[in-house]
Amino acid sequence: MTTSLAPSTPEAVDDAGGLSGEFRGYIARLRGGDTGSVPAVLGLIVLVILFTILQGQSFATKGNFANLLTQSAPTIFIAMGLVFVLLLGDIDLSAGFTAGTAAAVLGVLMSQHGVPWWLAIPGALATGAVIGLLIGLLVALLGIPSFVVTLAWFLGLQGVLLLVIGEGGTIRVDNSVIFAIMNNNLSPLLSWLLFLIVVGGYAGVTLFAASRRRAAGLPTVSPAVIGFKIVALALLLGIATWVLTQERGSAGASSVFLKGNSGTSIKGVPIVVPIVIVFVVLLTFVLNHLSFGRHVYAVGGNSEAARRAGINVGNIKIACFVIGSTLAAVGGIMFVSRLSSVSPQTGGSTTLLLAVAAAVIGGTSLFGGNGRIIDAVLGGLVIAVINNGLPFITQQAGVQFIVTALVLLLAASVDAIARRRAAATGR
């Protein structure tokens, strides 16, 4: 009788399981409380199917699909900033009016002082960064709870908007470049090029990461699972790109930079989509592959343990508030692009509430230490589908608020239950 002395490598075990083994492991993680973005994805699918069945002739159209992507962009950017703050276990109640203040700065610089867009945009972003810096200093150095600090800024920035714009006033922003961000589209050719870049980039990064883990003797998923993920992404994005590159009707907008949208033709992926993709990739890289990102998760998980490990908790908090407010300023620029104007109501009303809801619905925990940038995108799309689909069914604003509240409450409940299960299973 002979016995093999070859070690049982982790990758050999994982590869043997294939798709079925990966699926069983995924179910085990779900039962253990690691739900991730599953509730948001399922909710998005259910809502799309529901509105398609009830009002498919109005909701399930090429034009409305493109409108969903642009409609969700400001909320997504503000929510991405809130993810950094929520990861700390803090909150930023001023994010909505930070977006409005940055938008007002952009409008004043361009309309009243003739500043070109390539200088006005950095000015708006700097406004957000300064607001975030001041909030972070008050929270980190003075130890004032973020709820109190950002509530004060929430009230104060409303006053700033009124002083800058005036009660009932509106600043018109007529600039073709700013307008193009939210209203124009890539050409069909560049839309398919974007598809190839995204799918090819995802495939390359996934395969490279798997090869590095395998070379280091670490567990990795089987090639079948990796292939399934790549094919699924390619299929999903391929269908979306095909739909968006079809003729969507007539409108007066034409692309400033690109061909394919001249006259009354509307084709191609909205310009804001690649902008969102770039931010998602960069911010995900920051959180997942830089020491700063690991420190953010550590502080959110246990700030005292992080401090004892040598992490400068104060600097991490300041940096996260700066990033959060700067991304809120990006959202403000999106508001200006979509409306071509700024008013005292920009960034007000339900802007903050919907952005927080987007981050939480997407899977970011309110308790800190758990969340991803993609959560903001998924949650933002869920909010956009609700706000876009419900008016086709009922014009009562009360119903829309109630449905959004129930979805948010459900997401928060899932988060709380998941944390309890994770604690019970020791994950």
Short mmCIF file of C-alpha atoms in Angstrom, two decimals:
data_model
loop_
_atom_site.label_atom_id
_atom_site.label_comp_id
_atom_site.label_asym_id
_atom_site.label_seq_id
_atom_site.Cartn_x
_atom_site.Cartn_y
_atom_site.Cartn_z
CA MET A 1 0.00 0.00 0.00
CA THR A 2 1.43 3.32 -1.03
CA THR A 3 0.56 6.71 0.33
CA SER A 4 0.92 9.89 -1.65
CA LEU A 5 3.15 12.42 0.01
CA ALA A 6 1.94 15.28 -2.21
CA PRO A 7 0.43 18.05 -0.11
CA SER A 8 -3.20 18.92 -0.54
CA THR A 9 -2.94 22.46 -1.84
CA PRO A 10 -5.73 24.94 -1.14
CA GLU A 11 -6.27 25.65 -4.82
CA ALA A 12 -6.66 21.95 -5.56
CA VAL A 13 -9.41 21.70 -2.99
CA ASP A 14 -11.16 24.79 -4.32
CA ASP A 15 -10.86 23.78 -7.97
CA ALA A 16 -12.41 20.39 -7.26
CA GLY A 17 -15.52 22.08 -5.96
CA GLY A 18 -16.03 24.06 -9.14
CA LEU A 19 -19.21 26.05 -9.52
CA SER A 20 -21.20 23.84 -7.14
CA GLY A 21 -18.56 24.14 -4.41
CA GLU A 22 -18.39 27.90 -4.80
CA PHE A 23 -22.19 28.10 -4.66
CA ARG A 24 -22.30 26.03 -1.45
CA GLY A 25 -19.62 28.22 0.09
CA TYR A 26 -21.53 31.34 -0.92
CA ILE A 27 -24.73 30.04 0.68
CA ALA A 28 -22.76 29.26 3.84
CA ARG A 29 -21.45 32.82 3.94
CA LEU A 30 -24.99 34.18 3.50
CA ARG A 31 -26.22 32.04 6.38
CA GLY A 32 -23.32 33.28 8.47
CA GLY A 33 -24.38 36.91 8.00
CA ASP A 34 -22.15 37.92 5.06
CA THR A 35 -24.97 39.18 2.82
CA GLY A 36 -22.94 41.80 0.97
CA SER A 37 -24.88 43.37 -1.90
CA VAL A 38 -27.26 40.43 -2.39
CA PRO A 39 -30.35 42.21 -0.92
CA ALA A 40 -29.76 45.25 -3.14
CA VAL A 41 -29.31 43.16 -6.28
CA LEU A 42 -32.40 41.08 -5.53
CA GLY A 43 -34.38 44.22 -4.71
CA LEU A 44 -33.29 45.84 -7.97
CA ILE A 45 -34.33 42.79 -9.98
CA VAL A 46 -37.71 42.53 -8.24
CA LEU A 47 -38.47 46.24 -8.71
CA VAL A 48 -37.54 46.18 -12.41
CA ILE A 49 -39.70 43.10 -13.02
CA LEU A 50 -42.59 44.60 -11.03
CA PHE A 51 -42.59 47.95 -12.86
CA THR A 52 -42.12 46.22 -16.21
CA ILE A 53 -45.20 44.07 -15.57
CA LEU A 54 -47.33 46.96 -14.30
CA GLN A 55 -46.22 49.72 -16.69
CA GLY A 56 -43.92 48.12 -19.24
CA GLN A 57 -44.98 50.45 -22.07
CA SER A 58 -43.70 53.44 -20.08
CA PHE A 59 -41.02 52.02 -17.77
CA ALA A 60 -39.31 49.36 -19.91
CA THR A 61 -38.18 51.63 -22.74
CA LYS A 62 -34.72 52.44 -24.11
CA GLY A 63 -35.12 56.11 -23.28
CA ASN A 64 -36.21 55.45 -19.72
CA PHE A 65 -33.34 53.01 -19.19
CA ALA A 66 -30.85 55.72 -20.14
CA ASN A 67 -32.73 58.20 -17.95
CA LEU A 68 -32.35 55.86 -14.95
CA LEU A 69 -28.57 55.97 -15.30
CA THR A 70 -28.40 59.76 -15.42
CA GLN A 71 -31.11 60.28 -12.81
CA SER A 72 -29.18 58.22 -10.27
CA ALA A 73 -25.75 59.82 -10.84
CA PRO A 74 -25.92 62.72 -8.30
CA THR A 75 -27.25 60.41 -5.58
CA ILE A 76 -24.57 57.81 -6.39
CA PHE A 77 -21.72 60.30 -6.03
CA ILE A 78 -23.00 61.67 -2.72
CA ALA A 79 -23.58 58.09 -1.52
CA MET A 80 -20.02 57.09 -2.49
CA GLY A 81 -18.74 59.84 -0.24
CA LEU A 82 -21.04 58.74 2.56
CA VAL A 83 -19.65 55.19 2.30
CA PHE A 84 -16.29 56.50 3.56
CA VAL A 85 -17.96 58.22 6.51
CA LEU A 86 -20.27 55.30 7.31
CA LEU A 87 -17.31 52.92 7.29
CA LEU A 88 -16.05 54.84 10.32
CA GLY A 89 -19.38 54.41 12.09
CA ASP A 90 -20.03 58.15 11.68
CA ILE A 91 -22.61 60.12 9.70
CA ASP A 92 -22.54 63.27 7.56
CA LEU A 93 -25.89 65.09 7.64
CA SER A 94 -24.46 68.02 5.66
CA ALA A 95 -23.62 66.07 2.47
CA GLY A 96 -26.70 67.28 0.58
CA PHE A 97 -26.11 70.97 1.21
CA THR A 98 -22.38 70.49 0.68
CA ALA A 99 -23.35 69.45 -2.84
CA GLY A 100 -25.59 72.50 -3.11
CA THR A 101 -22.90 74.89 -1.84
CA ALA A 102 -20.32 73.48 -4.27
CA ALA A 103 -22.87 73.83 -7.05
CA ALA A 104 -23.46 77.47 -6.04
CA VAL A 105 -19.71 78.18 -6.12
CA LEU A 106 -19.54 76.65 -9.60
CA GLY A 107 -22.49 78.76 -10.75
CA VAL A 108 -21.17 82.01 -9.29
CA LEU A 109 -17.70 81.50 -10.71
CA MET A 110 -18.93 80.74 -14.22
CA SER A 111 -21.99 82.97 -14.54
CA GLN A 112 -21.02 86.02 -12.51
CA HIS A 113 -17.24 86.08 -12.81
CA GLY A 114 -16.69 84.49 -16.20
CA VAL A 115 -14.36 81.76 -14.88
CA PRO A 116 -13.86 78.95 -17.44
CA TRP A 117 -15.25 75.51 -16.60
CA TRP A 118 -11.81 73.94 -16.20
CA LEU A 119 -11.12 76.33 -13.30
CA ALA A 120 -14.65 76.49 -11.89
CA ILE A 121 -14.89 72.72 -11.42
CA PRO A 122 -11.71 72.55 -9.26
CA GLY A 123 -13.11 75.52 -7.33
CA ALA A 124 -16.30 73.59 -6.57
CA LEU A 125 -14.32 70.49 -5.58
CA ALA A 126 -12.07 72.58 -3.33
CA THR A 127 -15.18 73.97 -1.64
CA GLY A 128 -16.29 70.46 -0.78
CA ALA A 129 -12.81 69.50 0.43
CA VAL A 130 -12.60 72.53 2.74
CA ILE A 131 -16.03 71.78 4.21
CA GLY A 132 -14.98 68.18 4.83
CA LEU A 133 -11.69 69.29 6.38
CA LEU A 134 -13.43 71.58 8.86
CA ILE A 135 -15.95 68.88 9.78
CA GLY A 136 -13.18 66.32 10.21
CA LEU A 137 -11.16 68.63 12.45
CA LEU A 138 -14.13 69.26 14.72
CA VAL A 139 -14.92 65.54 14.94
CA ALA A 140 -11.37 64.21 15.25
CA LEU A 141 -9.62 66.89 17.31
CA LEU A 142 -12.42 68.22 19.52
CA GLY A 143 -14.25 64.92 19.80
CA ILE A 144 -17.66 66.39 18.96
CA PRO A 145 -20.04 63.68 17.70
CA SER A 146 -20.32 63.73 13.92
CA PHE A 147 -24.11 63.88 14.20
CA VAL A 148 -23.93 67.23 16.02
CA VAL A 149 -21.16 68.72 13.86
CA THR A 150 -22.77 67.81 10.55
CA LEU A 151 -26.21 68.88 11.77
CA ALA A 152 -24.75 72.31 12.45
CA TRP A 153 -23.20 72.36 8.97
CA PHE A 154 -26.52 71.19 7.52
CA LEU A 155 -28.17 74.31 8.94
CA GLY A 156 -25.25 76.64 8.26
CA LEU A 157 -24.79 75.67 4.62
CA GLN A 158 -28.46 76.39 3.95
CA GLY A 159 -27.73 79.92 5.12
CA VAL A 160 -24.66 80.09 2.88
CA LEU A 161 -26.76 79.08 -0.13
CA LEU A 162 -29.35 81.76 0.64
CA LEU A 163 -26.65 84.43 1.00
CA VAL A 164 -24.88 83.42 -2.20
CA ILE A 165 -27.93 82.92 -4.39
CA GLY A 166 -30.65 84.85 -2.59
CA GLU A 167 -34.07 83.63 -1.52
CA GLY A 168 -36.02 82.46 -4.52
CA GLY A 169 -33.10 83.28 -6.80
CA THR A 170 -31.57 81.07 -9.44
CA ILE A 171 -28.17 81.17 -11.10
CA ARG A 172 -28.27 80.04 -14.71
CA VAL A 173 -25.27 78.06 -15.95
CA ASP A 174 -25.11 77.98 -19.74
CA ASN A 175 -22.00 76.02 -20.64
CA SER A 176 -21.90 73.26 -23.22
CA VAL A 177 -19.20 71.25 -21.41
CA ILE A 178 -21.02 71.28 -18.06
CA PHE A 179 -24.29 70.47 -19.83
CA ALA A 180 -22.72 67.52 -21.67
CA ILE A 181 -21.76 65.68 -18.46
CA MET A 182 -25.32 64.63 -17.63
CA ASN A 183 -27.19 65.16 -20.88
CA ASN A 184 -25.06 63.89 -23.76
CA ASN A 185 -23.88 60.48 -24.86
CA LEU A 186 -20.87 58.65 -26.21
CA SER A 187 -21.04 57.61 -29.83
CA PRO A 188 -22.11 53.98 -30.45
CA LEU A 189 -18.52 53.12 -31.42
CA LEU A 190 -17.10 54.52 -28.19
CA SER A 191 -19.92 52.90 -26.25
CA TRP A 192 -18.80 49.46 -27.46
CA LEU A 193 -15.17 50.42 -26.81
CA LEU A 194 -16.15 51.23 -23.22
CA PHE A 195 -17.80 47.82 -22.99
CA LEU A 196 -14.60 46.09 -24.15
CA ILE A 197 -12.46 48.11 -21.71
CA VAL A 198 -14.69 47.33 -18.71
CA VAL A 199 -15.07 43.61 -19.44
CA GLY A 200 -11.44 43.21 -20.49
CA GLY A 201 -10.23 45.13 -17.46
CA TYR A 202 -12.35 43.06 -15.09
CA ALA A 203 -11.18 39.82 -16.69
CA GLY A 204 -7.54 40.87 -16.56
CA VAL A 205 -7.66 42.00 -12.93
CA THR A 206 -9.57 38.90 -11.82
CA LEU A 207 -7.24 36.46 -13.59
CA PHE A 208 -4.14 38.31 -12.37
CA ALA A 209 -5.35 38.29 -8.76
CA ALA A 210 -6.18 34.57 -8.98
CA SER A 211 -2.75 33.75 -10.43
CA ARG A 212 -0.99 35.69 -7.67
CA ARG A 213 -2.97 33.91 -4.96
CA ARG A 214 -2.28 30.54 -6.58
CA ALA A 215 1.45 31.30 -6.84
CA ALA A 216 1.49 32.25 -3.15
CA GLY A 217 -0.26 29.02 -2.18
CA LEU A 218 -3.41 30.79 -1.07
CA PRO A 219 -6.98 29.52 -1.63
CA THR A 220 -8.56 30.68 -4.86
CA VAL A 221 -11.76 30.00 -6.74
CA SER A 222 -11.79 27.59 -9.64
CA PRO A 223 -11.25 28.74 -13.25
CA ALA A 224 -14.85 27.71 -13.96
CA VAL A 225 -16.14 30.20 -11.39
CA ILE A 226 -13.91 32.97 -12.73
CA GLY A 227 -15.06 32.23 -16.26
CA PHE A 228 -18.70 32.26 -15.19
CA LYS A 229 -18.31 35.69 -13.58
CA ILE A 230 -16.59 37.15 -16.64
CA VAL A 231 -19.19 35.73 -19.03
CA ALA A 232 -22.06 36.92 -16.82
CA LEU A 233 -20.63 40.45 -16.67
CA ALA A 234 -20.02 40.48 -20.43
CA LEU A 235 -23.57 39.32 -21.10
CA LEU A 236 -25.16 41.85 -18.76
CA LEU A 237 -23.12 44.81 -19.99
CA GLY A 238 -23.41 43.66 -23.59
CA ILE A 239 -27.21 43.74 -23.41
CA ALA A 240 -27.15 47.16 -21.71
CA THR A 241 -24.74 48.57 -24.30
CA TRP A 242 -26.79 47.17 -27.18
CA VAL A 243 -29.95 48.77 -25.78
CA LEU A 244 -28.26 52.13 -25.25
CA THR A 245 -26.73 52.20 -28.73
CA GLN A 246 -30.17 51.88 -30.34
CA GLU A 247 -32.09 54.95 -31.44
CA ARG A 248 -33.96 56.35 -28.43
CA GLY A 249 -36.03 59.06 -30.09
CA SER A 250 -35.62 62.74 -30.84
CA ALA A 251 -34.25 65.54 -28.69
CA GLY A 252 -32.39 68.74 -29.28
CA ALA A 253 -29.25 67.76 -27.38
CA SER A 254 -26.12 66.96 -29.33
CA SER A 255 -22.75 65.83 -28.10
CA VAL A 256 -20.10 68.48 -27.64
CA PHE A 257 -17.17 66.11 -28.11
CA LEU A 258 -18.43 63.05 -29.95
CA LYS A 259 -20.22 62.10 -33.11
CA GLY A 260 -23.32 59.97 -33.17
CA ASN A 261 -25.69 62.33 -31.33
CA SER A 262 -26.10 65.15 -33.82
CA GLY A 263 -29.46 66.63 -34.71
CA THR A 264 -32.38 64.74 -33.24
CA SER A 265 -30.64 61.36 -32.93
CA ILE A 266 -30.04 59.96 -29.45
CA LYS A 267 -27.74 56.95 -29.30
CA GLY A 268 -24.99 55.69 -27.05
CA VAL A 269 -24.07 55.31 -23.41
CA PRO A 270 -24.58 58.50 -21.36
CA ILE A 271 -21.29 60.32 -20.75
CA VAL A 272 -21.85 60.19 -16.99
CA VAL A 273 -21.60 56.36 -17.01
CA PRO A 274 -17.84 56.16 -17.74
CA ILE A 275 -17.31 58.95 -15.20
CA VAL A 276 -19.06 56.85 -12.54
CA ILE A 277 -17.04 53.78 -13.59
CA VAL A 278 -13.73 55.64 -13.24
CA PHE A 279 -14.64 56.84 -9.73
CA VAL A 280 -15.80 53.37 -8.68
CA VAL A 281 -12.56 51.77 -9.88
CA LEU A 282 -10.29 54.38 -8.27
CA LEU A 283 -12.12 54.49 -4.94
CA THR A 284 -12.38 50.70 -4.79
CA PHE A 285 -8.64 50.49 -5.37
CA VAL A 286 -8.08 52.96 -2.53
CA LEU A 287 -10.19 50.95 -0.08
CA ASN A 288 -9.06 47.47 -1.12
CA HIS A 289 -5.40 47.83 -2.08
CA LEU A 290 -3.94 50.78 -0.15
CA SER A 291 -2.97 50.84 3.50
CA PHE A 292 -5.26 53.84 3.92
CA GLY A 293 -8.26 51.67 2.99
CA ARG A 294 -7.25 48.95 5.43
CA HIS A 295 -6.92 51.59 8.14
CA VAL A 296 -10.42 52.91 7.36
CA TYR A 297 -11.93 49.45 7.86
CA ALA A 298 -9.86 48.97 11.01
CA VAL A 299 -11.02 52.25 12.54
CA GLY A 300 -14.64 51.47 11.66
CA GLY A 301 -14.38 47.98 13.10
CA ASN A 302 -12.78 49.02 16.40
CA SER A 303 -11.26 52.47 16.74
CA GLU A 304 -9.55 51.72 20.04
CA ALA A 305 -7.91 48.57 18.69
CA ALA A 306 -6.84 50.52 15.62
CA ARG A 307 -5.29 53.23 17.81
CA ARG A 308 -3.37 50.63 19.81
CA ALA A 309 -2.14 49.13 16.53
CA GLY A 310 -0.48 52.44 15.69
CA ILE A 311 -3.09 53.85 13.31
CA ASN A 312 -3.63 57.60 13.52
CA VAL A 313 -7.39 57.47 14.00
CA GLY A 314 -7.78 61.26 13.89
CA ASN A 315 -6.10 61.58 10.49
CA ILE A 316 -8.16 58.73 9.06
CA LYS A 317 -11.37 60.41 10.18
CA ILE A 318 -10.34 63.77 8.75
CA ALA A 319 -9.39 62.18 5.44
CA CYS A 320 -12.70 60.32 5.19
CA PHE A 321 -14.73 63.47 5.80
CA VAL A 322 -12.66 65.32 3.19
CA ILE A 323 -13.24 62.54 0.65
CA GLY A 324 -16.93 62.39 1.53
CA SER A 325 -17.51 66.12 1.09
CA THR A 326 -15.43 66.26 -2.10
CA LEU A 327 -17.57 63.51 -3.63
CA ALA A 328 -20.65 65.42 -2.48
CA ALA A 329 -19.27 68.38 -4.45
CA VAL A 330 -19.05 66.10 -7.50
CA GLY A 331 -22.72 65.35 -6.95
CA GLY A 332 -23.37 69.09 -6.86
CA ILE A 333 -21.67 69.49 -10.24
CA MET A 334 -23.97 66.76 -11.57
CA PHE A 335 -26.99 68.71 -10.32
CA VAL A 336 -25.80 71.80 -12.18
CA SER A 337 -25.22 69.78 -15.35
CA ARG A 338 -28.66 68.18 -15.22
CA LEU A 339 -30.62 71.36 -14.49
CA SER A 340 -28.27 73.99 -16.03
CA SER A 341 -28.93 76.10 -12.94
CA VAL A 342 -28.44 76.42 -9.19
CA SER A 343 -31.06 77.45 -6.63
CA PRO A 344 -31.30 77.56 -2.81
CA GLN A 345 -33.06 74.18 -3.03
CA THR A 346 -30.14 72.47 -4.79
CA GLY A 347 -28.95 69.64 -2.55
CA GLY A 348 -31.89 70.14 -0.20
CA SER A 349 -35.23 68.40 0.16
CA THR A 350 -34.63 64.63 0.19
CA THR A 351 -31.14 64.69 -1.35
CA LEU A 352 -29.29 63.68 1.81
CA LEU A 353 -31.88 61.14 2.88
CA LEU A 354 -31.83 59.41 -0.50
CA ALA A 355 -28.02 59.35 -0.55
CA VAL A 356 -27.86 57.75 2.91
CA ALA A 357 -30.59 55.34 1.86
CA ALA A 358 -28.61 54.44 -1.29
CA ALA A 359 -25.47 53.58 0.68
CA VAL A 360 -27.38 51.51 3.26
CA ILE A 361 -29.64 49.76 0.74
CA GLY A 362 -26.54 48.88 -1.29
CA GLY A 363 -25.06 47.04 1.68
CA THR A 364 -22.96 49.52 3.67
CA SER A 365 -23.43 49.02 7.39
CA LEU A 366 -24.59 51.86 9.62
CA PHE A 367 -22.45 50.39 12.39
CA GLY A 368 -19.12 50.91 10.62
CA GLY A 369 -16.41 48.63 9.28
CA ASN A 370 -18.44 47.03 6.48
CA GLY A 371 -19.15 48.48 3.07
CA ARG A 372 -17.93 48.94 -0.50
CA ILE A 373 -18.05 51.66 -3.12
CA ILE A 374 -20.19 49.51 -5.40
CA ASP A 375 -22.85 49.61 -2.65
CA ALA A 376 -23.50 53.25 -3.48
CA VAL A 377 -24.03 52.40 -7.15
CA LEU A 378 -26.42 49.53 -6.48
CA GLY A 379 -28.34 51.47 -3.85
CA GLY A 380 -28.49 54.55 -6.07
CA LEU A 381 -29.98 52.47 -8.87
CA VAL A 382 -32.59 51.01 -6.49
CA ILE A 383 -33.59 54.53 -5.40
CA ALA A 384 -33.70 55.70 -9.03
CA VAL A 385 -35.91 52.75 -10.05
CA ILE A 386 -38.33 53.51 -7.22
CA ASN A 387 -38.48 57.23 -7.98
CA ASN A 388 -38.72 56.58 -11.71
CA GLY A 389 -41.17 53.69 -11.73
CA LEU A 390 -43.69 54.71 -9.08
CA PRO A 391 -44.88 57.88 -10.90
CA PHE A 392 -46.01 55.62 -13.76
CA ILE A 393 -48.28 53.82 -11.28
CA THR A 394 -49.35 56.61 -8.93
CA GLN A 395 -48.84 60.36 -8.88
CA GLN A 396 -49.16 60.53 -5.10
CA ALA A 397 -45.85 61.67 -3.63
CA GLY A 398 -46.83 60.19 -0.28
CA VAL A 399 -46.79 56.68 -1.71
CA GLN A 400 -43.31 57.20 -3.14
CA PHE A 401 -41.96 58.35 0.22
CA ILE A 402 -43.57 55.42 2.02
CA VAL A 403 -42.18 52.85 -0.42
CA THR A 404 -38.67 54.34 -0.20
CA ALA A 405 -38.91 54.35 3.60
CA LEU A 406 -39.97 50.70 3.67
CA VAL A 407 -37.10 49.69 1.39
CA LEU A 408 -34.62 51.57 3.60
CA LEU A 409 -36.08 50.01 6.76
CA LEU A 410 -35.83 46.57 5.17
CA ALA A 411 -32.18 47.17 4.24
CA ALA A 412 -31.34 48.36 7.76
CA SER A 413 -33.12 45.32 9.20
CA VAL A 414 -31.12 42.98 6.95
CA ASP A 415 -27.91 44.69 8.08
CA ALA A 416 -28.82 44.33 11.76
CA ILE A 417 -29.83 40.68 11.39
CA ALA A 418 -26.68 39.92 9.39
CA ARG A 419 -24.50 41.42 12.11
CA ARG A 420 -26.23 39.32 14.77
CA ARG A 421 -25.76 36.15 12.73
CA ALA A 422 -22.13 37.02 12.03
CA ALA A 423 -21.52 37.55 15.75
CA ALA A 424 -23.27 34.28 16.58
CA THR A 425 -21.16 32.32 14.08
CA GLY A 426 -17.94 34.09 15.03
CA ARG A 427 -17.36 35.59 11.58
#
